[in-house]
Amino acid sequence: MPANVHDTMGIVPVLRQLAGCGFQGPAIGDLGYRGERLAKAAEALGITVRPVVRGRDGVFIPTEIAWVVERSFSWISRYQRLNTIVERTKEHLVAFVEIAFISILSRRLQRLTPQEISA
């Protein structure tokens, strides 16, 4: 998606891609993802879009599954190569994100005790 396309306009192609991959369940987003146009497009694809409030009084509070997404973005932000997107193709970017998560998960696995591994 080009950088000059607002999220609320670019979400429909993303929903199409998710539906093509067999995505099931609600797509959760902030309150910017409300509206009849988006609801109709999502419904046609068999996806429900559920906007959620993510804070009060200007304080960000991740809710539901959103905290997993925020935490994941925080983890990969530690990888300097991923802080500025310089890749020429989305496939290269996806590969570097996968490498970052493999690195993160392998370090977490190294810290596990034998009892935690066998559980």
PDB file of C-alpha atoms in Angstrom:
ATOM      1  CA  MET A   1       0.000   0.000   0.000  1.00  0.00           C
ATOM      2  CA  PRO A   2       1.458   3.406  -0.891  1.00  0.00           C
ATOM      3  CA  ALA A   3       2.393   5.658   2.014  1.00  0.00           C
ATOM      4  CA  ASN A   4       0.022   8.385   0.835  1.00  0.00           C
ATOM      5  CA  VAL A   5      -3.065   6.167   1.246  1.00  0.00           C
ATOM      6  CA  HIS A   6      -4.829   6.616   4.586  1.00  0.00           C
ATOM      7  CA  ASP A   7      -5.342   3.448   6.637  1.00  0.00           C
ATOM      8  CA  THR A   8      -9.125   3.708   6.402  1.00  0.00           C
ATOM      9  CA  MET A   9      -8.888   3.673   2.594  1.00  0.00           C
ATOM     10  CA  GLY A  10      -6.222   0.980   2.391  1.00  0.00           C
ATOM     11  CA  ILE A  11      -7.968  -1.461   4.704  1.00  0.00           C
ATOM     12  CA  VAL A  12     -10.326  -2.851   2.041  1.00  0.00           C
ATOM     13  CA  PRO A  13      -7.517  -4.330  -0.120  1.00  0.00           C
ATOM     14  CA  VAL A  14      -5.966  -5.736   3.062  1.00  0.00           C
ATOM     15  CA  LEU A  15      -9.282  -7.356   3.988  1.00  0.00           C
ATOM     16  CA  ARG A  16      -9.491  -8.843   0.471  1.00  0.00           C
ATOM     17  CA  GLN A  17      -6.034 -10.329   0.907  1.00  0.00           C
ATOM     18  CA  LEU A  18      -6.945 -11.722   4.345  1.00  0.00           C
ATOM     19  CA  ALA A  19     -10.140 -13.260   2.977  1.00  0.00           C
ATOM     20  CA  GLY A  20      -8.128 -14.843   0.164  1.00  0.00           C
ATOM     21  CA  CYS A  21      -5.886 -16.462   2.782  1.00  0.00           C
ATOM     22  CA  GLY A  22      -8.873 -17.924   4.651  1.00  0.00           C
ATOM     23  CA  PHE A  23      -8.946 -15.419   7.529  1.00  0.00           C
ATOM     24  CA  GLN A  24     -11.818 -16.059   9.929  1.00  0.00           C
ATOM     25  CA  GLY A  25     -12.924 -14.064  12.912  1.00  0.00           C
ATOM     26  CA  PRO A  26     -13.185 -10.381  13.656  1.00  0.00           C
ATOM     27  CA  ALA A  27     -10.618  -7.862  12.459  1.00  0.00           C
ATOM     28  CA  ILE A  28      -9.936  -5.551  15.395  1.00  0.00           C
ATOM     29  CA  GLY A  29      -8.930  -1.932  14.857  1.00  0.00           C
ATOM     30  CA  ASP A  30      -9.183   1.471  16.470  1.00  0.00           C
ATOM     31  CA  LEU A  31     -12.201   3.739  16.111  1.00  0.00           C
ATOM     32  CA  GLY A  32     -10.981   4.993  12.731  1.00  0.00           C
ATOM     33  CA  TYR A  33     -12.209   1.721  11.236  1.00  0.00           C
ATOM     34  CA  ARG A  34     -15.897   2.519  11.636  1.00  0.00           C
ATOM     35  CA  GLY A  35     -18.326   3.299   8.892  1.00  0.00           C
ATOM     36  CA  GLU A  36     -20.879   1.837   6.562  1.00  0.00           C
ATOM     37  CA  ARG A  37     -18.569   1.557   3.523  1.00  0.00           C
ATOM     38  CA  LEU A  38     -16.023  -0.524   5.434  1.00  0.00           C
ATOM     39  CA  ALA A  39     -18.698  -2.632   7.138  1.00  0.00           C
ATOM     40  CA  LYS A  40     -20.293  -3.490   3.768  1.00  0.00           C
ATOM     41  CA  ALA A  41     -16.952  -4.330   2.149  1.00  0.00           C
ATOM     42  CA  ALA A  42     -15.938  -6.518   5.087  1.00  0.00           C
ATOM     43  CA  GLU A  43     -19.322  -8.245   5.206  1.00  0.00           C
ATOM     44  CA  ALA A  44     -19.085  -9.079   1.500  1.00  0.00           C
ATOM     45  CA  LEU A  45     -15.777 -10.809   2.280  1.00  0.00           C
ATOM     46  CA  GLY A  46     -17.156 -12.664   5.315  1.00  0.00           C
ATOM     47  CA  ILE A  47     -15.110 -10.622   7.799  1.00  0.00           C
ATOM     48  CA  THR A  48     -16.428  -8.486  10.623  1.00  0.00           C
ATOM     49  CA  VAL A  49     -14.522  -5.350  11.549  1.00  0.00           C
ATOM     50  CA  ARG A  50     -14.719  -4.569  15.228  1.00  0.00           C
ATOM     51  CA  PRO A  51     -13.468  -1.138  16.302  1.00  0.00           C
ATOM     52  CA  VAL A  52     -12.368  -0.922  19.941  1.00  0.00           C
ATOM     53  CA  VAL A  53     -11.544   1.974  22.238  1.00  0.00           C
ATOM     54  CA  ARG A  54      -7.854   1.831  23.161  1.00  0.00           C
ATOM     55  CA  GLY A  55      -7.495   4.358  25.921  1.00  0.00           C
ATOM     56  CA  ARG A  56      -9.057   7.181  27.864  1.00  0.00           C
ATOM     57  CA  ASP A  57      -8.148  10.786  28.489  1.00  0.00           C
ATOM     58  CA  GLY A  58      -5.278  10.671  25.996  1.00  0.00           C
ATOM     59  CA  VAL A  59      -3.657   7.648  27.689  1.00  0.00           C
ATOM     60  CA  PHE A  60      -2.966   4.658  25.450  1.00  0.00           C
ATOM     61  CA  ILE A  61      -4.209   1.397  26.941  1.00  0.00           C
ATOM     62  CA  PRO A  62      -3.982  -1.652  24.660  1.00  0.00           C
ATOM     63  CA  THR A  63      -7.063  -3.828  24.946  1.00  0.00           C
ATOM     64  CA  GLU A  64      -7.891  -7.392  24.021  1.00  0.00           C
ATOM     65  CA  ILE A  65      -5.472  -8.805  21.456  1.00  0.00           C
ATOM     66  CA  ALA A  66      -4.150  -5.337  20.558  1.00  0.00           C
ATOM     67  CA  TRP A  67      -1.489  -5.607  23.260  1.00  0.00           C
ATOM     68  CA  VAL A  68       0.030  -8.601  21.443  1.00  0.00           C
ATOM     69  CA  VAL A  69       0.339  -6.533  18.263  1.00  0.00           C
ATOM     70  CA  GLU A  70       1.807  -3.540  20.126  1.00  0.00           C
ATOM     71  CA  ARG A  71       4.286  -5.800  21.929  1.00  0.00           C
ATOM     72  CA  SER A  72       5.316  -7.413  18.650  1.00  0.00           C
ATOM     73  CA  PHE A  73       5.940  -4.022  17.036  1.00  0.00           C
ATOM     74  CA  SER A  74       8.000  -3.067  20.076  1.00  0.00           C
ATOM     75  CA  TRP A  75      10.117  -6.216  19.758  1.00  0.00           C
ATOM     76  CA  ILE A  76      10.891  -5.754  16.082  1.00  0.00           C
ATOM     77  CA  SER A  77      11.624  -2.046  16.566  1.00  0.00           C
ATOM     78  CA  ARG A  78      14.847  -3.184  18.267  1.00  0.00           C
ATOM     79  CA  TYR A  79      16.088  -4.367  14.873  1.00  0.00           C
ATOM     80  CA  GLN A  80      17.636  -1.308  13.262  1.00  0.00           C
ATOM     81  CA  ARG A  81      17.129  -2.619   9.739  1.00  0.00           C
ATOM     82  CA  LEU A  82      13.372  -2.696  10.324  1.00  0.00           C
ATOM     83  CA  ASN A  83      13.090   0.837  11.744  1.00  0.00           C
ATOM     84  CA  THR A  84      13.372   2.399   8.287  1.00  0.00           C
ATOM     85  CA  ILE A  85      11.997   0.412   5.401  1.00  0.00           C
ATOM     86  CA  VAL A  86      14.675   0.310   2.711  1.00  0.00           C
ATOM     87  CA  GLU A  87      13.678  -2.950   1.067  1.00  0.00           C
ATOM     88  CA  ARG A  88      12.737  -2.809  -2.609  1.00  0.00           C
ATOM     89  CA  THR A  89      10.037  -5.461  -2.387  1.00  0.00           C
ATOM     90  CA  LYS A  90       7.523  -6.466   0.234  1.00  0.00           C
ATOM     91  CA  GLU A  91       8.886 -10.023   0.050  1.00  0.00           C
ATOM     92  CA  HIS A  92      12.278  -8.797   1.274  1.00  0.00           C
ATOM     93  CA  LEU A  93      10.635  -6.853   4.103  1.00  0.00           C
ATOM     94  CA  VAL A  94       8.588  -9.887   5.127  1.00  0.00           C
ATOM     95  CA  ALA A  95      11.762 -12.003   5.107  1.00  0.00           C
ATOM     96  CA  PHE A  96      13.531  -9.568   7.452  1.00  0.00           C
ATOM     97  CA  VAL A  97      10.524  -9.455   9.788  1.00  0.00           C
ATOM     98  CA  GLU A  98      10.516 -13.267   9.850  1.00  0.00           C
ATOM     99  CA  ILE A  99      14.251 -13.316  10.603  1.00  0.00           C
ATOM    100  CA  ALA A 100      13.690 -10.838  13.453  1.00  0.00           C
ATOM    101  CA  PHE A 101      10.971 -13.003  14.987  1.00  0.00           C
ATOM    102  CA  ILE A 102      13.055 -16.167  14.576  1.00  0.00           C
ATOM    103  CA  SER A 103      15.832 -14.390  16.469  1.00  0.00           C
ATOM    104  CA  ILE A 104      13.426 -13.227  19.189  1.00  0.00           C
ATOM    105  CA  LEU A 105      11.864 -16.666  19.624  1.00  0.00           C
ATOM    106  CA  SER A 106      15.198 -18.509  19.604  1.00  0.00           C
ATOM    107  CA  ARG A 107      16.496 -16.269  22.408  1.00  0.00           C
ATOM    108  CA  ARG A 108      13.332 -16.910  24.393  1.00  0.00           C
ATOM    109  CA  LEU A 109      13.679 -20.657  23.861  1.00  0.00           C
ATOM    110  CA  GLN A 110      17.301 -20.555  25.061  1.00  0.00           C
ATOM    111  CA  ARG A 111      16.109 -19.151  28.394  1.00  0.00           C
ATOM    112  CA  LEU A 112      13.639 -21.976  29.026  1.00  0.00           C
ATOM    113  CA  THR A 113      14.493 -24.571  31.639  1.00  0.00           C
ATOM    114  CA  PRO A 114      14.251 -28.302  30.790  1.00  0.00           C
ATOM    115  CA  GLN A 115      11.077 -28.518  32.922  1.00  0.00           C
ATOM    116  CA  GLU A 116       9.425 -25.728  30.911  1.00  0.00           C
ATOM    117  CA  ILE A 117      10.390 -27.386  27.637  1.00  0.00           C
ATOM    118  CA  SER A 118       8.887 -30.775  28.582  1.00  0.00           C
ATOM    119  CA  ALA A 119       5.642 -29.255  29.901  1.00  0.00           C
TER     120      ALA A 119
END
